[in-house]
mmCIF file of C-alpha atoms in Angstrom:
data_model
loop_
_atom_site.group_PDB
_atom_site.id
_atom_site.type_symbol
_atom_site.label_atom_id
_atom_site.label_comp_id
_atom_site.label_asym_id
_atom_site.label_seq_id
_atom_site.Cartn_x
_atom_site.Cartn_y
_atom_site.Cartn_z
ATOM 1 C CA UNK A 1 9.687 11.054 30.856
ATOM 2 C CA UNK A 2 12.827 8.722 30.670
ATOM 3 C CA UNK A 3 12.865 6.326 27.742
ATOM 4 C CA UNK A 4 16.160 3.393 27.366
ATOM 5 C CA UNK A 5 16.191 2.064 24.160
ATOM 6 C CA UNK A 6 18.514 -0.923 23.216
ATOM 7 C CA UNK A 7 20.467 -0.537 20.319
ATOM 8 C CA UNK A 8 19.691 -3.483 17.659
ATOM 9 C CA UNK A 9 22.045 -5.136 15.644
ATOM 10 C CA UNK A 10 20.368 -3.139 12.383
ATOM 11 C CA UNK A 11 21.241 0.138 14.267
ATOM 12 C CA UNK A 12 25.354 -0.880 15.440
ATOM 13 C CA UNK A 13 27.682 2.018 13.848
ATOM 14 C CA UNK A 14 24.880 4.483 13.252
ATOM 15 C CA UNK A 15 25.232 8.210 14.386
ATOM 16 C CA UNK A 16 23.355 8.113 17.878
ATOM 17 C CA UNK A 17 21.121 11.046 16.163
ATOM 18 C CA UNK A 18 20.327 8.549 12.973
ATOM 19 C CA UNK A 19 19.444 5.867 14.629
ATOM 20 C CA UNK A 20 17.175 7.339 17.647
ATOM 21 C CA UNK A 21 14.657 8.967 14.403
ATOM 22 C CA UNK A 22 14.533 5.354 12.987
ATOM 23 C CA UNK A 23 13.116 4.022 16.202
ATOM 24 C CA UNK A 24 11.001 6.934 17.852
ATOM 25 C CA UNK A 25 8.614 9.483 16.653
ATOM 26 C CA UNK A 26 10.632 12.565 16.767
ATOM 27 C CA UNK A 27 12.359 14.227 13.787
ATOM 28 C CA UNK A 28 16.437 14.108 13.816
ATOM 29 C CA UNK A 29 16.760 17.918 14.639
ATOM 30 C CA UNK A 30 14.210 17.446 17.535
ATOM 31 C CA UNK A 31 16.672 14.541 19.153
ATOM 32 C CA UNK A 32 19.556 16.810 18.372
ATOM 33 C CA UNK A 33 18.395 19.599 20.436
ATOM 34 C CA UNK A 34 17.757 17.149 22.906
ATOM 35 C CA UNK A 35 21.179 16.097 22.824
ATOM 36 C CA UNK A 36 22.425 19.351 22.998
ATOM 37 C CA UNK A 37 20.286 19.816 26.205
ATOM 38 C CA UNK A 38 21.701 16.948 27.667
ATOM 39 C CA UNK A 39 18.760 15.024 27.472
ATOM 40 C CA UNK A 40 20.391 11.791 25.876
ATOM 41 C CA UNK A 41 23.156 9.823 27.537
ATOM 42 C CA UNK A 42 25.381 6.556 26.906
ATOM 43 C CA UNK A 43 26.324 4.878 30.045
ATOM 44 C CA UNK A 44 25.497 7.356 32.050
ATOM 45 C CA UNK A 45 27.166 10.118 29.877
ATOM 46 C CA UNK A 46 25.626 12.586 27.465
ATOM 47 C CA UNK A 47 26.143 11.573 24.229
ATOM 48 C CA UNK A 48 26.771 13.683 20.819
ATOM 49 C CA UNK A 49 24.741 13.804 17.760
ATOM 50 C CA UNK A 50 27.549 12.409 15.906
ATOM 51 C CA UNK A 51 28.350 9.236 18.222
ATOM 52 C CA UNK A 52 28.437 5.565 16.825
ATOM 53 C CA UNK A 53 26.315 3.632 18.642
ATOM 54 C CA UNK A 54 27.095 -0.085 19.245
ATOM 55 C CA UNK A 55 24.801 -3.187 19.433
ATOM 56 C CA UNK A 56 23.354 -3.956 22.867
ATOM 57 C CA UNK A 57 24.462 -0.440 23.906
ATOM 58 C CA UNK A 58 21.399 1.100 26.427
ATOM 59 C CA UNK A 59 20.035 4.790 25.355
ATOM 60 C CA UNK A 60 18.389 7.115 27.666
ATOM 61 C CA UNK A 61 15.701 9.868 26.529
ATOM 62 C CA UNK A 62 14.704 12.268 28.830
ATOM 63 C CA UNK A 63 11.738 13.352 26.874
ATOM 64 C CA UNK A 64 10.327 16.884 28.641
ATOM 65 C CA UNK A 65 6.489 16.117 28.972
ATOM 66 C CA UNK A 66 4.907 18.329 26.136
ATOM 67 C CA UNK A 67 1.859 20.696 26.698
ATOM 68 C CA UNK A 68 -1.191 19.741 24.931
ATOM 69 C CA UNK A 69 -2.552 22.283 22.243
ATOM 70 C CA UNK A 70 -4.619 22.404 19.896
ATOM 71 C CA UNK A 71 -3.196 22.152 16.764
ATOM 72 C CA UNK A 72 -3.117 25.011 14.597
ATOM 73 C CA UNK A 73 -3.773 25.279 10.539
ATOM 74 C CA UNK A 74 -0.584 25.275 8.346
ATOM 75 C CA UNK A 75 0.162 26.025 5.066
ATOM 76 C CA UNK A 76 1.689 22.980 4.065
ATOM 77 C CA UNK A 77 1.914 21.089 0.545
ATOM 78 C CA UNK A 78 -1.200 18.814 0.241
ATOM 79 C CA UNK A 79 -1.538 16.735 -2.079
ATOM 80 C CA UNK A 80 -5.710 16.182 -2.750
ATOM 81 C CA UNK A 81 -6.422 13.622 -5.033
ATOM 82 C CA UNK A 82 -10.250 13.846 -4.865
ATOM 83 C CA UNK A 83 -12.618 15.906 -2.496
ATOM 84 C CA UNK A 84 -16.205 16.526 -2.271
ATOM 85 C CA UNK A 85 -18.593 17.276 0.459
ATOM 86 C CA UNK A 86 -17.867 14.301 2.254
ATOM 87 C CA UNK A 87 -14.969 13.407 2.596
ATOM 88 C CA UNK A 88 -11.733 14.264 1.107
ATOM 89 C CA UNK A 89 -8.611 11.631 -0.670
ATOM 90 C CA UNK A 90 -5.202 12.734 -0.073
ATOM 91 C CA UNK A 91 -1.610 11.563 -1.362
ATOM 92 C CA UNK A 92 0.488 11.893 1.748
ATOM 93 C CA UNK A 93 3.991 12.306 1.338
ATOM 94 C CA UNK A 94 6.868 10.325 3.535
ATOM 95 C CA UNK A 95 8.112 12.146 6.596
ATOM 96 C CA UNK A 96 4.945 13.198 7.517
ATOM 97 C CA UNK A 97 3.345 12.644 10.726
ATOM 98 C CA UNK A 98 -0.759 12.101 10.490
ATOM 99 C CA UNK A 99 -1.605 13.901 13.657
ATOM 100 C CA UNK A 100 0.249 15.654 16.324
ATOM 101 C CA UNK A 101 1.803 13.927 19.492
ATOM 102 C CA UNK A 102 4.547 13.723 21.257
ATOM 103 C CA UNK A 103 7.321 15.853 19.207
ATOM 104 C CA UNK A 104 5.370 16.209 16.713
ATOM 105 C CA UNK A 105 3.132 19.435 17.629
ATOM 106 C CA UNK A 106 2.902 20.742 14.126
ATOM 107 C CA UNK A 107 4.118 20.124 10.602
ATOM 108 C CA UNK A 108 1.565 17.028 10.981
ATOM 109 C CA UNK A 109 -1.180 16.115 8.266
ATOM 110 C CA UNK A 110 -4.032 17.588 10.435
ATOM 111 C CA UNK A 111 -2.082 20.768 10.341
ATOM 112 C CA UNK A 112 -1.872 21.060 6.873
ATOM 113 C CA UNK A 113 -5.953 20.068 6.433
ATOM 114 C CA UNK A 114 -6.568 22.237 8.560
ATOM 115 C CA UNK A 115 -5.734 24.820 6.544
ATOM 116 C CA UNK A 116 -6.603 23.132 3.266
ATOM 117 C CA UNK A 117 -10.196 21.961 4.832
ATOM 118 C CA UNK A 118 -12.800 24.091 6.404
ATOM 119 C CA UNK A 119 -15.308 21.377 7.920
ATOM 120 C CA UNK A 120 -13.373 18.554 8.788
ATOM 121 C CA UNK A 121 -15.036 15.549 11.279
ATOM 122 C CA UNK A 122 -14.693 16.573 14.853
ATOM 123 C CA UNK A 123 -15.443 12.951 16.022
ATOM 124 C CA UNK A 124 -11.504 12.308 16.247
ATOM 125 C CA UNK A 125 -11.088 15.302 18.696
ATOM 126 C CA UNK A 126 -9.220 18.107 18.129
ATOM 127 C CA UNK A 127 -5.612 16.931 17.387
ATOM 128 C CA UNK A 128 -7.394 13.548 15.334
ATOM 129 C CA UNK A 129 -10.315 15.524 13.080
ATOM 130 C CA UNK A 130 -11.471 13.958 10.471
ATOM 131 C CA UNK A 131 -8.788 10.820 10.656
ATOM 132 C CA UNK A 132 -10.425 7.606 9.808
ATOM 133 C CA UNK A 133 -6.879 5.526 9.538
ATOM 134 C CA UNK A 134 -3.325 6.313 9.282
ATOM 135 C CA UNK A 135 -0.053 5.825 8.047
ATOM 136 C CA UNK A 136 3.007 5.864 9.291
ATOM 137 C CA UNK A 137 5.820 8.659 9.082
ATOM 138 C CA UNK A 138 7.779 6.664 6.663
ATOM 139 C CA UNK A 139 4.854 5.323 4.428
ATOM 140 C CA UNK A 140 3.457 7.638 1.526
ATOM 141 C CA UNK A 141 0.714 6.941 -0.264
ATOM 142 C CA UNK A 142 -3.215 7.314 -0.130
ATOM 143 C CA UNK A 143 -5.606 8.176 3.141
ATOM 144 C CA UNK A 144 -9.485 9.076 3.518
ATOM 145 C CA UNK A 145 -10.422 11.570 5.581
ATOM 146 C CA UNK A 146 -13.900 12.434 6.659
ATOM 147 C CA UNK A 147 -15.586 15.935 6.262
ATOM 148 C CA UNK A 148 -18.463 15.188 8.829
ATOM 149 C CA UNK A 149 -19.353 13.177 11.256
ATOM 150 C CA UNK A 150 -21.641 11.158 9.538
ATOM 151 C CA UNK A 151 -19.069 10.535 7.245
ATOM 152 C CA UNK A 152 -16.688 9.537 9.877
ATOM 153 C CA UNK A 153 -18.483 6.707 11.287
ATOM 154 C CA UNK A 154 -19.743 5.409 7.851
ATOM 155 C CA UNK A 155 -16.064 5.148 6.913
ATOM 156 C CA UNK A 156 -14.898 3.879 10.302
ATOM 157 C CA UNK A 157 -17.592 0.794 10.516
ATOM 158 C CA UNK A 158 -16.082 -0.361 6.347
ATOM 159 C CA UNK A 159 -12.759 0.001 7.660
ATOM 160 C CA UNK A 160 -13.896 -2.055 11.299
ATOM 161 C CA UNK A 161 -15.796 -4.289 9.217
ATOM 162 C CA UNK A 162 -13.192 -5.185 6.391
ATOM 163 C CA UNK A 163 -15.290 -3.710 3.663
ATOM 164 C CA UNK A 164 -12.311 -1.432 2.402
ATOM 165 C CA UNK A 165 -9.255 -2.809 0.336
ATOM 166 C CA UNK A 166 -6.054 -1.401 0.904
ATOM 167 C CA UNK A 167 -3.130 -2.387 -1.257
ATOM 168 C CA UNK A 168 1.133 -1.244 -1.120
ATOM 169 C CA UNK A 169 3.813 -1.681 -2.651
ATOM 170 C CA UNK A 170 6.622 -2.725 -0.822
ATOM 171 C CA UNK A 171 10.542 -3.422 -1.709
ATOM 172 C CA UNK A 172 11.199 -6.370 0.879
ATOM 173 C CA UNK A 173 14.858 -8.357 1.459
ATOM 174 C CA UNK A 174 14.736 -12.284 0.030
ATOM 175 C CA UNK A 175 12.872 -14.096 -2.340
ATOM 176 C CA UNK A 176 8.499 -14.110 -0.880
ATOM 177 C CA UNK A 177 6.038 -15.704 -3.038
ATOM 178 C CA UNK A 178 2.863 -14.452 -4.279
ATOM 179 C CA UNK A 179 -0.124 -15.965 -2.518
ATOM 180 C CA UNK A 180 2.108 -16.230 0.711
ATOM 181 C CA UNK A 181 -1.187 -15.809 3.225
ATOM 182 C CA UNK A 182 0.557 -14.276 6.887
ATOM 183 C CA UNK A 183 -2.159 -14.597 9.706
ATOM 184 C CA UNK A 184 -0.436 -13.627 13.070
ATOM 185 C CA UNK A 185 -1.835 -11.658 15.694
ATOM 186 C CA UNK A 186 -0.134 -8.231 16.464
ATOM 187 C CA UNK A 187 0.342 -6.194 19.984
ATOM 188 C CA UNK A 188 2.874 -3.902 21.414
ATOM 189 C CA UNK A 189 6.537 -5.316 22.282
ATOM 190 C CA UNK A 190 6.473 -5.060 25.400
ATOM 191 C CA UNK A 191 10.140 -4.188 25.597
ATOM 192 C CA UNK A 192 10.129 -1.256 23.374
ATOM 193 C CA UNK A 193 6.689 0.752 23.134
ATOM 194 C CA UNK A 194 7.363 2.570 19.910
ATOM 195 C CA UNK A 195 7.351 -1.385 18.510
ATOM 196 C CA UNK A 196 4.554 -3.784 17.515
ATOM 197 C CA UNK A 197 5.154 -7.718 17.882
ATOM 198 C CA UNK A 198 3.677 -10.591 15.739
ATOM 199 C CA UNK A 199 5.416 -12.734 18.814
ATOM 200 C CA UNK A 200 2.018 -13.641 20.873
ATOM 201 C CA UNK A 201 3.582 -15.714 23.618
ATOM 202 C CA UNK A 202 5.962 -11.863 24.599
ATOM 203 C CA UNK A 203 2.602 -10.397 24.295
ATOM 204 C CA UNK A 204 -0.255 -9.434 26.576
ATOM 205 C CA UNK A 205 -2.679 -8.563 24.234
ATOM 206 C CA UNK A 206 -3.202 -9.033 20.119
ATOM 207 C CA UNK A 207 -5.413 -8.031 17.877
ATOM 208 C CA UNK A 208 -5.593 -10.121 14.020
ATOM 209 C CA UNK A 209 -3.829 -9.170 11.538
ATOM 210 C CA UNK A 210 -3.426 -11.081 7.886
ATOM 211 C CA UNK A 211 -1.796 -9.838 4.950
ATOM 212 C CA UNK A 212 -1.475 -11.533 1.446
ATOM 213 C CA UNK A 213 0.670 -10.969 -0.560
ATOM 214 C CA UNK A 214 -0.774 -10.432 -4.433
ATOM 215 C CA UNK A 215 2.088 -10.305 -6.639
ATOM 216 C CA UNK A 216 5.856 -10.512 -6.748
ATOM 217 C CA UNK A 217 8.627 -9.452 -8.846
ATOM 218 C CA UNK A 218 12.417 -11.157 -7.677
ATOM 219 C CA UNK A 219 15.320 -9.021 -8.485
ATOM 220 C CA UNK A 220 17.307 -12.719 -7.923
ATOM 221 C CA UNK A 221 16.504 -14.088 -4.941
ATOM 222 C CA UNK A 222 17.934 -11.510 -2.958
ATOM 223 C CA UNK A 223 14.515 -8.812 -3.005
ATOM 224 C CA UNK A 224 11.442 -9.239 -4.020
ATOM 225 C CA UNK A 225 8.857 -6.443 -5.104
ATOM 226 C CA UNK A 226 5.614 -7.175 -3.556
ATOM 227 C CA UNK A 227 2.116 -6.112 -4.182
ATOM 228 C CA UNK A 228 0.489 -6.766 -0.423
ATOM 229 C CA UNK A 229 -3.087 -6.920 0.957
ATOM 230 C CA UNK A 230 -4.024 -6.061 4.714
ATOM 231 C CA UNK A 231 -7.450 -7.601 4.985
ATOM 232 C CA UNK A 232 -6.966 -5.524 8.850
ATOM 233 C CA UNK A 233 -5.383 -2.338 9.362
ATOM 234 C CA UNK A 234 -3.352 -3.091 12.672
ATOM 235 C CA UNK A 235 -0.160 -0.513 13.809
ATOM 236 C CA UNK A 236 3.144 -1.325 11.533
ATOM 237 C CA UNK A 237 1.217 -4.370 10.344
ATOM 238 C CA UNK A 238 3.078 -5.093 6.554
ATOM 239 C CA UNK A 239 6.222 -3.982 8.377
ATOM 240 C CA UNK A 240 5.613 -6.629 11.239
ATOM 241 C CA UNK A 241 4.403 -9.335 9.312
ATOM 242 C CA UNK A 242 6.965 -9.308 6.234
ATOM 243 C CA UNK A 243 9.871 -9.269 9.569
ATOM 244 C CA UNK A 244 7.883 -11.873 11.116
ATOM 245 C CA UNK A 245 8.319 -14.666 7.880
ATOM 246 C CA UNK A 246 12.069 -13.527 7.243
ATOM 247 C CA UNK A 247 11.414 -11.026 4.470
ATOM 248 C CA UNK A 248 11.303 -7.197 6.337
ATOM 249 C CA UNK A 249 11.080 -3.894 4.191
ATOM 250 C CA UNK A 250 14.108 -2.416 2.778
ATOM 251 C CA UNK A 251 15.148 0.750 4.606
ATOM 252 C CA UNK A 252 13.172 -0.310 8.275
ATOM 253 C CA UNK A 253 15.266 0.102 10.632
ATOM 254 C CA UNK A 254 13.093 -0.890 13.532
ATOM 255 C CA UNK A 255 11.676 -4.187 11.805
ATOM 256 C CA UNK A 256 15.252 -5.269 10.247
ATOM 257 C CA UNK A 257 15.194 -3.925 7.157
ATOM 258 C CA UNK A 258 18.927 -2.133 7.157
ATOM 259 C CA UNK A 259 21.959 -3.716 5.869
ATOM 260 C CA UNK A 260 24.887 -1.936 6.514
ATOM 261 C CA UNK A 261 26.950 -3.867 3.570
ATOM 262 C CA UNK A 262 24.739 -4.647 0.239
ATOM 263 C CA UNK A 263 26.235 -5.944 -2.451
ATOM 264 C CA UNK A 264 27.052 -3.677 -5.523
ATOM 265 C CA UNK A 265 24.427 -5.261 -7.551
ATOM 266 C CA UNK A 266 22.327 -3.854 -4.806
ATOM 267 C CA UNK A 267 23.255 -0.227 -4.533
ATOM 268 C CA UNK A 268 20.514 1.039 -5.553
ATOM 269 C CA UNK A 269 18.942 0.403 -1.856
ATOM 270 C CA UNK A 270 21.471 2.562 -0.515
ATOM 271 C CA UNK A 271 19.709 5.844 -2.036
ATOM 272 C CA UNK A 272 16.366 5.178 0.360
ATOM 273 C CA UNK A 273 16.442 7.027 3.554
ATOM 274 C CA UNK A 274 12.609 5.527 4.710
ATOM 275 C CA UNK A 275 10.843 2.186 4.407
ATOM 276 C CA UNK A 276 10.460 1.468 0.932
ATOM 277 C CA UNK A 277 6.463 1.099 1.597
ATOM 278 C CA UNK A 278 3.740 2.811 -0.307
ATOM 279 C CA UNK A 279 -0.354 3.051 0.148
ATOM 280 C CA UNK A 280 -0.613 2.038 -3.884
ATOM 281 C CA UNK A 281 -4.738 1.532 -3.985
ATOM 282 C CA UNK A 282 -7.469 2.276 -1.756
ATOM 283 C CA UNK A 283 -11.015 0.969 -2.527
ATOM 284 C CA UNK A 284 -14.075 1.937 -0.626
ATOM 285 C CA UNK A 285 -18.204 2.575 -0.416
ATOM 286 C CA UNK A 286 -19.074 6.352 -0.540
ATOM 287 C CA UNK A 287 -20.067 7.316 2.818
ATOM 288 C CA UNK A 288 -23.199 9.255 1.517
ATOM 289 C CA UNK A 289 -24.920 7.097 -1.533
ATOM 290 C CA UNK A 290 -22.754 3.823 -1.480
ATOM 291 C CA UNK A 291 -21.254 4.059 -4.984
ATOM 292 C CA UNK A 292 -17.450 2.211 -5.405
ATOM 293 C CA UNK A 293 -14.610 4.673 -4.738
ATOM 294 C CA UNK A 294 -11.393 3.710 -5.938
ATOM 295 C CA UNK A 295 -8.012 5.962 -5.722
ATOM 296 C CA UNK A 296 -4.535 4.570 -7.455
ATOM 297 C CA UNK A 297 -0.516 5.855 -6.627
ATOM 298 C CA UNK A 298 2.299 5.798 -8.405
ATOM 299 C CA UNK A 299 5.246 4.900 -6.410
ATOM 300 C CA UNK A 300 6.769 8.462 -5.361
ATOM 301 C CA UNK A 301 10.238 9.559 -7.430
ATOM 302 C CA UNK A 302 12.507 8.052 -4.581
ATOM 303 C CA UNK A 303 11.362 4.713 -4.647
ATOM 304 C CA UNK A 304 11.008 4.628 -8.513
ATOM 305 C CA UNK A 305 14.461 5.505 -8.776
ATOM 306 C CA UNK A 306 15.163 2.616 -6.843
ATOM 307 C CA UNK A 307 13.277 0.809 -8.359
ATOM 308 C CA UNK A 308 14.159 1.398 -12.201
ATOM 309 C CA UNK A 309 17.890 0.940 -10.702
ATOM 310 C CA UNK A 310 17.400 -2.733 -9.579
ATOM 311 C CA UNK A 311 14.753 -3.216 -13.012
ATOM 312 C CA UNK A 312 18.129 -2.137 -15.300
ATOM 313 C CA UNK A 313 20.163 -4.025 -12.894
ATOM 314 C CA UNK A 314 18.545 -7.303 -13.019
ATOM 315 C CA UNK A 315 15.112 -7.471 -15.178
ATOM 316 C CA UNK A 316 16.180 -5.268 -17.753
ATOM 317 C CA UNK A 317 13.078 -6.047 -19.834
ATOM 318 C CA UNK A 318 11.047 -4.364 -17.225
ATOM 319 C CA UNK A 319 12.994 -0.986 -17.265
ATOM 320 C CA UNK A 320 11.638 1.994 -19.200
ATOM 321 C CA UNK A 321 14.506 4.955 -19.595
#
């Protein structure tokens, strides 16, 4: 399967190998075997994994079609924050894929609870067990996953019906306000698949999406911290809707959020390697009796650092060595 990708402006003077993992779901050493093979070109030529790419500049993929398998247990870190007969709370960590697909046929979070879970939900089917929602590669932070099916559709119909709150923390570029309300319908760009749009009139078909924002701590006016609500749980939906009002997450490449110059008060940025976006609090019924479940993160150590950096550098009062 050929894919051509358009270099954005974000992406101009990245390695070729960089900047394909920002925008599609395969890891960096996958694409670099597949430029090794051949299997990427630039004009018509292959390209190498260590090739600047320019803005406007046309990518082809020739992704070989993968075989389907079932995915197989792995030992993998997991991070359970609560389990019980249930259903089971995890803290998933960034750079992890939530189920397998294509390039992604292990190292995935259904590997790893496979292994770490016996009687997982089989209402997802076998490379989806037990997955209620997900995150993306980039995000960390918390997930539910059902033990049963019973469990699974409980869960499904609060999250379907709104009934579970979901908050993150996210590091976004500008000055955004707290109580900013964003209510724009989302669908896929229809010029680049691995991409959601909050542009209806490009799209053929949306779904709703709002997000609040809750709180907001300016470093100037140049970022903002930002405690955000999705009252819907639509694909890339923060990362859509903070692009869509001017404000995208630092460290998305896809949605804007890379600038190749920052200023030095603004270094700190330059250590993040992944959307600075985190699943912060999760707040839902028990499947089985009803009673309030509620799960808190604390930002993972890369994003602290970055954050304590731009707290010394600008709201020193909020720093603690």
């Amino acid at each position: 399967m050929i894919q051509t990708i358009t270099v954005s402006d974000e992406g101009d003077e990245l390695r070729i190998d960089r900047f394909l993992a920002s925008v599609i779901e395969l890891s960096r050493s996958q694409i670099q075997r597949l430029i090794k093979d051949g299997c990427v070109t630039v004009a018509g030529k292959p390209a190498k994994s260590n090739l600047p790419v320019k803005s406007g500049q046309e990518i082809s993929i020739d992704v070989p079609e993968l075989i389907a398998a079932a995915p197989t247990p792995e030992a993998l870190p997991l991070q359970i924050v609560y389990q019980d007969h249930d259903l089971i709370v995890i803290d998933k960590p960034a750079g992890m894929v939530v189920h397998p697909g294509a390039g992604h046929a292990s190292g995935t979070l259904v590997n790893a609870l496979l292994h770490h879970v016996d009687d997982l939900s089989g209402i997802g089917g076998e490379k989806r067990p037990g997955i209620v929602h997900r995150l993306d590669k980039g995000t960390s932070g918390l997930m539910v996953v059902a033990k049963h099916d019973r469990s699974h559709t409980e869960l499904a119909r609060q999250f379907a019906e709104r009934e579970v709150e979901k908050e993150y923390l996210a590091l976004v570029w500008g000055e955004v306000m707290a109580g900013r309300r964003i209510d724009a319908p989302i669908g896929r760009d229809p010029n680049n698949r691995k991409k959601m749009s909050s542009e209806s009139a490009r799209l053929r078909r949306t779904r709703a999406a709002v997000t609040r924002i809750v709180r907001a701590e300016h470093f100037g006016r140049m970022l903002t911290m930002a405690q955000v609500a999705i009252h819907t749980g639509r694909t890339h939906q923060i990362r859509v809707h903070l692009s869509a009002i001017g404000h995208p997450i630092v460290g998305d490449s896809l949605y804007g959020g890379v600038h190749r110059r920052v200023a030095g008060d603004l270094r700190a940025v330059r250590h993040l390697d992944r959307p600075f976006l985190h699943a912060a609090h999760l707040v839902f019924q028990h499947p089985e009796d009803g009673r309030k479940m509620e799960f808190m993160s604390a930002l993972p150590p890369d994003l602290q650092k970055v954050l304590d950096e731009l707290r010394e550098q600008f709201n020193p009062e909020l720093h603690e060595p």
